[in-house]
């Protein structure tokens, strides 16, 4: 089987109980110089990844305790940043917080302290996807919170973590072993408090985004990154080169980016990078660089 055939096979969803074909090798970071930049940023990220115990082409679970930087981004959402590159979000509801993503391992105590400093408890954990830099502190949080917290994860990514083969071939990115099973498996279209669940496959088979229905703020997970400017994760970004090789299906990721653009968010926050105010022009540019057509303003977007 040729490389292109293996790559296409690795993006096919398998029915329940089906067996995978031979795995496709995950692509490595492209270190060739590009116009307008060199390899220094890639090498710097690779050195950082190795120093933290990760492979250069994926974001792994990092069992280190680090300070959480808390930044309010709206009246209802606080961005929590660890290791200067990975974000989680506290979404305020009447009964407490929904925590979107958990960052890398070793952060449970810091995340709980951040919620306490903001004046409420974490009642729910909603995960954009199953990569280790987003589920890394899930088990630690579950151990501390017990049955008082409800966990949400997409059905496909939950099945992957349960050891089931849901796609042919090898999945890129970090898929650590976790003990915590979700209480609710998401399919898209659900509501978690004020958050609408948006199905956005591509970066992973079951990737989800969350839209705050109160003000149309969009939590996009890893559909986009925003270091050095907004980029779709299917498009190699020299300023943050780790997201693209960890993306499962680049065409689906681009389609999901366009789908999120059609929601016309008032503010865009992502798993890696700062918030993006006035996001629509930046989303249009990112989608164009990713090889997608221009979005149609006001077009409906199905869940």
Short mmCIF file of C-alpha atoms in Angstrom, two decimals:
data_model
loop_
_atom_site.label_atom_id
_atom_site.label_comp_id
_atom_site.label_asym_id
_atom_site.label_seq_id
_atom_site.Cartn_x
_atom_site.Cartn_y
_atom_site.Cartn_z
CA UNK A 1 0.00 0.00 0.00
CA UNK A 2 1.40 3.40 -0.95
CA UNK A 3 1.87 6.23 1.57
CA UNK A 4 -1.08 8.17 0.12
CA UNK A 5 -3.30 5.07 0.33
CA UNK A 6 -2.26 4.46 3.95
CA UNK A 7 -2.94 8.09 4.83
CA UNK A 8 -6.42 7.93 3.31
CA UNK A 9 -7.12 4.66 5.10
CA UNK A 10 -6.10 6.14 8.45
CA UNK A 11 -8.88 8.73 8.15
CA UNK A 12 -11.74 6.27 7.64
CA UNK A 13 -14.12 5.80 10.55
CA UNK A 14 -14.68 2.14 11.37
CA UNK A 15 -18.06 0.75 12.45
CA UNK A 16 -18.40 -0.53 16.02
CA UNK A 17 -16.36 -3.69 16.47
CA UNK A 18 -14.51 -3.45 13.14
CA UNK A 19 -10.80 -4.24 12.95
CA UNK A 20 -8.21 -1.78 11.74
CA UNK A 21 -6.01 -2.26 8.71
CA UNK A 22 -2.24 -1.83 9.01
CA UNK A 23 -1.47 1.53 10.61
CA UNK A 24 -0.25 4.57 8.75
CA UNK A 25 2.81 6.29 10.16
CA UNK A 26 2.08 9.68 11.73
CA UNK A 27 3.80 12.50 9.84
CA UNK A 28 6.75 14.24 11.46
CA UNK A 29 7.28 17.96 11.81
CA UNK A 30 8.52 19.44 8.54
CA UNK A 31 11.82 21.13 9.32
CA UNK A 32 12.57 22.39 5.82
CA UNK A 33 13.05 26.18 5.67
CA UNK A 34 10.04 28.08 4.38
CA UNK A 35 9.93 31.48 2.75
CA UNK A 36 9.80 34.18 5.41
CA UNK A 37 11.14 31.92 8.16
CA UNK A 38 13.59 29.19 9.04
CA UNK A 39 13.77 26.13 11.18
CA UNK A 40 14.67 27.89 14.43
CA UNK A 41 11.11 27.97 15.76
CA UNK A 42 10.57 24.30 14.96
CA UNK A 43 13.84 23.35 16.62
CA UNK A 44 13.01 25.47 19.67
CA UNK A 45 9.63 23.74 20.07
CA UNK A 46 11.30 20.37 19.58
CA UNK A 47 13.87 21.15 22.29
CA UNK A 48 11.11 22.26 24.65
CA UNK A 49 9.10 19.12 23.91
CA UNK A 50 12.09 16.87 24.58
CA UNK A 51 12.95 18.73 27.78
CA UNK A 52 9.41 18.18 29.05
CA UNK A 53 9.47 14.51 28.11
CA UNK A 54 7.46 14.77 24.87
CA UNK A 55 8.02 13.82 21.28
CA UNK A 56 8.47 16.80 18.97
CA UNK A 57 5.50 15.87 16.81
CA UNK A 58 2.90 15.50 19.56
CA UNK A 59 1.78 17.07 22.81
CA UNK A 60 2.19 14.50 25.56
CA UNK A 61 1.09 14.22 29.16
CA UNK A 62 3.53 16.23 31.24
CA UNK A 63 3.61 15.21 34.90
CA UNK A 64 4.82 18.54 36.20
CA UNK A 65 3.23 21.06 38.53
CA UNK A 66 3.16 24.50 36.96
CA UNK A 67 1.57 27.83 37.77
CA UNK A 68 -1.78 28.51 36.13
CA UNK A 69 -2.18 32.00 34.68
CA UNK A 70 -5.84 33.05 34.91
CA UNK A 71 -7.11 35.66 32.44
CA UNK A 72 -10.77 36.76 32.30
CA UNK A 73 -11.76 36.92 28.63
CA UNK A 74 -15.50 37.62 29.02
CA UNK A 75 -17.86 38.21 31.93
CA UNK A 76 -18.41 34.45 32.07
CA UNK A 77 -15.17 32.83 30.86
CA UNK A 78 -11.71 32.72 32.42
CA UNK A 79 -8.79 31.38 30.38
CA UNK A 80 -6.35 29.23 32.38
CA UNK A 81 -2.90 28.82 30.81
CA UNK A 82 -0.23 26.32 31.84
CA UNK A 83 3.33 26.00 30.55
CA UNK A 84 2.71 29.17 28.51
CA UNK A 85 1.10 27.21 25.66
CA UNK A 86 -1.92 25.13 26.69
CA UNK A 87 -5.28 26.54 27.77
CA UNK A 88 -8.32 25.42 29.73
CA UNK A 89 -11.40 27.54 30.42
CA UNK A 90 -13.65 28.14 33.41
CA UNK A 91 -17.18 28.87 32.19
CA UNK A 92 -19.36 30.39 34.89
CA UNK A 93 -22.86 29.02 35.43
CA UNK A 94 -25.40 29.62 38.20
CA UNK A 95 -24.29 26.53 40.15
CA UNK A 96 -20.53 26.85 39.61
CA UNK A 97 -18.04 26.35 36.78
CA UNK A 98 -17.86 24.14 33.73
CA UNK A 99 -14.17 23.46 33.11
CA UNK A 100 -13.42 23.08 29.40
CA UNK A 101 -10.31 20.88 29.06
CA UNK A 102 -7.83 20.05 31.82
CA UNK A 103 -4.40 20.84 30.25
CA UNK A 104 -1.48 18.46 30.74
CA UNK A 105 -0.94 16.14 33.68
CA UNK A 106 -0.15 17.35 37.17
CA UNK A 107 -2.46 20.36 37.09
CA UNK A 108 -5.50 19.28 39.11
CA UNK A 109 -4.61 21.19 42.25
CA UNK A 110 -3.74 24.34 40.31
CA UNK A 111 -6.97 24.23 38.31
CA UNK A 112 -9.05 23.73 41.46
CA UNK A 113 -7.22 26.61 43.14
CA UNK A 114 -7.93 28.86 40.16
CA UNK A 115 -11.63 28.02 40.37
CA UNK A 116 -11.62 28.69 44.11
CA UNK A 117 -9.94 32.05 43.58
CA UNK A 118 -12.68 32.88 41.07
CA UNK A 119 -15.31 32.13 43.70
CA UNK A 120 -16.96 28.88 42.63
CA UNK A 121 -16.50 25.12 42.40
CA UNK A 122 -16.00 23.02 39.27
CA UNK A 123 -19.24 21.14 38.65
CA UNK A 124 -18.64 19.83 35.12
CA UNK A 125 -15.66 18.98 32.91
CA UNK A 126 -16.28 19.26 29.15
CA UNK A 127 -13.45 18.07 26.91
CA UNK A 128 -12.88 19.32 23.38
CA UNK A 129 -10.97 16.15 22.48
CA UNK A 130 -8.92 13.31 23.85
CA UNK A 131 -5.31 14.41 23.33
CA UNK A 132 -3.05 14.33 26.37
CA UNK A 133 -2.64 18.09 26.63
CA UNK A 134 -6.41 18.39 27.08
CA UNK A 135 -7.24 15.33 29.21
CA UNK A 136 -3.94 15.17 31.10
CA UNK A 137 -5.29 16.34 34.47
CA UNK A 138 -8.69 14.66 34.15
CA UNK A 139 -7.90 11.72 36.44
CA UNK A 140 -6.39 14.02 39.07
CA UNK A 141 -9.47 16.23 39.05
CA UNK A 142 -11.79 13.23 39.25
CA UNK A 143 -9.86 11.85 42.20
CA UNK A 144 -10.23 15.14 44.07
CA UNK A 145 -13.83 15.91 43.07
CA UNK A 146 -15.28 12.40 42.97
CA UNK A 147 -18.93 12.05 42.09
CA UNK A 148 -19.58 15.77 42.43
CA UNK A 149 -18.24 16.43 38.93
CA UNK A 150 -19.82 15.32 35.64
CA UNK A 151 -17.49 14.57 32.70
CA UNK A 152 -18.37 15.10 29.02
CA UNK A 153 -16.36 13.76 26.06
CA UNK A 154 -17.27 12.90 22.48
CA UNK A 155 -18.35 9.34 21.81
CA UNK A 156 -15.59 8.71 19.26
CA UNK A 157 -12.74 10.01 21.41
CA UNK A 158 -14.16 8.16 24.43
CA UNK A 159 -14.15 4.94 22.43
CA UNK A 160 -10.53 5.55 21.44
CA UNK A 161 -9.56 5.98 25.08
CA UNK A 162 -11.46 2.80 25.93
CA UNK A 163 -9.14 0.92 23.56
CA UNK A 164 -11.54 0.57 20.65
CA UNK A 165 -10.37 0.97 17.05
CA UNK A 166 -12.67 3.58 15.55
CA UNK A 167 -10.47 4.54 12.59
CA UNK A 168 -8.13 2.61 10.37
CA UNK A 169 -4.46 3.16 11.00
CA UNK A 170 -2.56 4.90 13.74
CA UNK A 171 -3.92 8.08 15.26
CA UNK A 172 -1.45 10.98 15.49
CA UNK A 173 -1.02 12.99 18.65
CA UNK A 174 -0.86 11.91 22.28
CA UNK A 175 -3.52 9.47 23.54
CA UNK A 176 -2.53 8.71 27.15
CA UNK A 177 -4.09 6.03 29.28
CA UNK A 178 -6.82 7.56 31.47
CA UNK A 179 -8.97 5.89 34.12
CA UNK A 180 -11.88 8.32 34.05
CA UNK A 181 -14.73 7.40 31.72
CA UNK A 182 -17.11 10.17 30.65
CA UNK A 183 -20.52 10.34 32.28
CA UNK A 184 -21.94 11.69 29.02
CA UNK A 185 -20.73 10.83 25.51
CA UNK A 186 -21.30 13.73 23.15
CA UNK A 187 -22.49 13.56 19.54
CA UNK A 188 -22.95 17.29 18.88
CA UNK A 189 -25.97 19.50 19.39
CA UNK A 190 -26.22 18.99 23.16
CA UNK A 191 -26.26 21.75 25.76
CA UNK A 192 -23.95 21.82 28.77
CA UNK A 193 -25.29 24.68 30.83
CA UNK A 194 -24.89 27.75 28.62
CA UNK A 195 -22.60 25.93 26.19
CA UNK A 196 -23.80 24.54 22.87
CA UNK A 197 -21.81 21.52 21.70
CA UNK A 198 -20.57 21.82 18.09
CA UNK A 199 -19.27 18.74 16.29
CA UNK A 200 -15.90 19.63 14.71
CA UNK A 201 -14.04 16.49 13.58
CA UNK A 202 -10.61 16.72 12.04
CA UNK A 203 -7.98 17.37 14.68
CA UNK A 204 -9.31 14.18 16.26
CA UNK A 205 -12.20 11.99 15.05
CA UNK A 206 -14.50 13.23 17.82
CA UNK A 207 -13.33 16.81 18.33
CA UNK A 208 -15.97 19.19 19.74
CA UNK A 209 -16.14 22.97 20.11
CA UNK A 210 -18.36 24.87 22.55
CA UNK A 211 -20.33 28.06 21.92
CA UNK A 212 -21.42 30.24 24.84
CA UNK A 213 -25.00 31.04 23.89
CA UNK A 214 -25.04 34.14 26.11
CA UNK A 215 -22.62 36.18 24.00
CA UNK A 216 -21.55 33.92 21.10
CA UNK A 217 -18.02 33.38 22.41
CA UNK A 218 -16.55 30.29 20.75
CA UNK A 219 -14.22 27.82 22.48
CA UNK A 220 -12.66 26.17 19.42
CA UNK A 221 -10.27 23.69 21.03
CA UNK A 222 -7.60 22.73 18.51
CA UNK A 223 -9.51 23.47 15.31
CA UNK A 224 -7.48 26.69 15.33
CA UNK A 225 -4.33 27.88 17.10
CA UNK A 226 -3.46 31.55 17.62
CA UNK A 227 0.27 31.82 18.31
CA UNK A 228 1.78 34.30 15.86
CA UNK A 229 -1.62 34.83 14.25
CA UNK A 230 -4.66 32.64 13.81
CA UNK A 231 -4.15 29.39 11.89
CA UNK A 232 -6.24 26.33 11.13
CA UNK A 233 -4.51 23.32 12.68
CA UNK A 234 -4.36 21.55 9.32
CA UNK A 235 -2.01 24.28 8.05
CA UNK A 236 1.60 24.20 9.27
CA UNK A 237 2.28 27.22 11.49
CA UNK A 238 5.97 27.87 12.10
CA UNK A 239 5.14 29.77 15.31
CA UNK A 240 3.39 26.70 16.76
CA UNK A 241 4.39 23.64 14.74
CA UNK A 242 3.01 20.94 17.04
CA UNK A 243 -0.69 21.09 16.13
CA UNK A 244 -0.53 20.15 12.45
CA UNK A 245 1.27 16.78 12.73
CA UNK A 246 -1.09 15.88 15.59
CA UNK A 247 -4.13 16.48 13.33
CA UNK A 248 -5.90 13.30 12.21
CA UNK A 249 -7.72 14.50 9.06
CA UNK A 250 -6.61 17.83 7.63
CA UNK A 251 -9.51 18.15 5.18
CA UNK A 252 -12.10 17.59 7.90
CA UNK A 253 -10.27 20.03 10.16
CA UNK A 254 -10.46 22.73 7.49
CA UNK A 255 -14.16 22.02 7.01
CA UNK A 256 -14.71 22.33 10.76
CA UNK A 257 -12.84 25.65 10.77
CA UNK A 258 -15.19 26.96 8.11
CA UNK A 259 -18.20 25.63 10.02
CA UNK A 260 -17.11 27.58 13.10
CA UNK A 261 -16.58 30.72 11.01
CA UNK A 262 -20.18 30.49 9.84
CA UNK A 263 -21.30 30.86 13.47
CA UNK A 264 -19.87 34.42 13.38
CA UNK A 265 -18.41 34.30 16.90
CA UNK A 266 -17.96 37.53 18.82
CA UNK A 267 -14.75 36.21 20.41
CA UNK A 268 -12.61 33.16 19.63
CA UNK A 269 -10.59 31.29 22.24
CA UNK A 270 -8.46 28.25 21.44
CA UNK A 271 -6.47 25.49 23.07
CA UNK A 272 -3.11 27.04 22.22
CA UNK A 273 -2.63 30.79 22.06
CA UNK A 274 -4.26 34.05 23.13
CA UNK A 275 -7.92 35.04 22.64
CA UNK A 276 -8.81 36.50 19.24
CA UNK A 277 -11.00 39.59 19.34
CA UNK A 278 -12.90 40.61 16.18
CA UNK A 279 -12.18 37.08 14.93
CA UNK A 280 -14.03 36.95 11.61
CA UNK A 281 -11.36 38.54 9.35
CA UNK A 282 -8.67 36.43 11.02
CA UNK A 283 -10.75 33.28 10.56
CA UNK A 284 -11.26 34.10 6.88
CA UNK A 285 -7.51 34.55 6.36
CA UNK A 286 -6.72 31.34 8.25
CA UNK A 287 -9.25 29.32 6.23
CA UNK A 288 -7.87 30.75 2.98
CA UNK A 289 -4.31 29.76 3.94
CA UNK A 290 -5.63 26.30 4.85
CA UNK A 291 -6.99 25.84 1.34
CA UNK A 292 -10.67 26.45 2.04
CA UNK A 293 -13.19 28.69 0.25
CA UNK A 294 -14.31 31.94 1.80
CA UNK A 295 -17.09 31.56 4.36
CA UNK A 296 -20.55 32.88 3.58
CA UNK A 297 -21.56 35.37 6.24
CA UNK A 298 -24.65 34.30 8.10
CA UNK A 299 -24.80 30.82 6.55
CA UNK A 300 -26.31 28.17 8.82
CA UNK A 301 -23.96 25.68 10.42
CA UNK A 302 -25.29 22.29 11.40
CA UNK A 303 -24.11 20.62 14.60
#
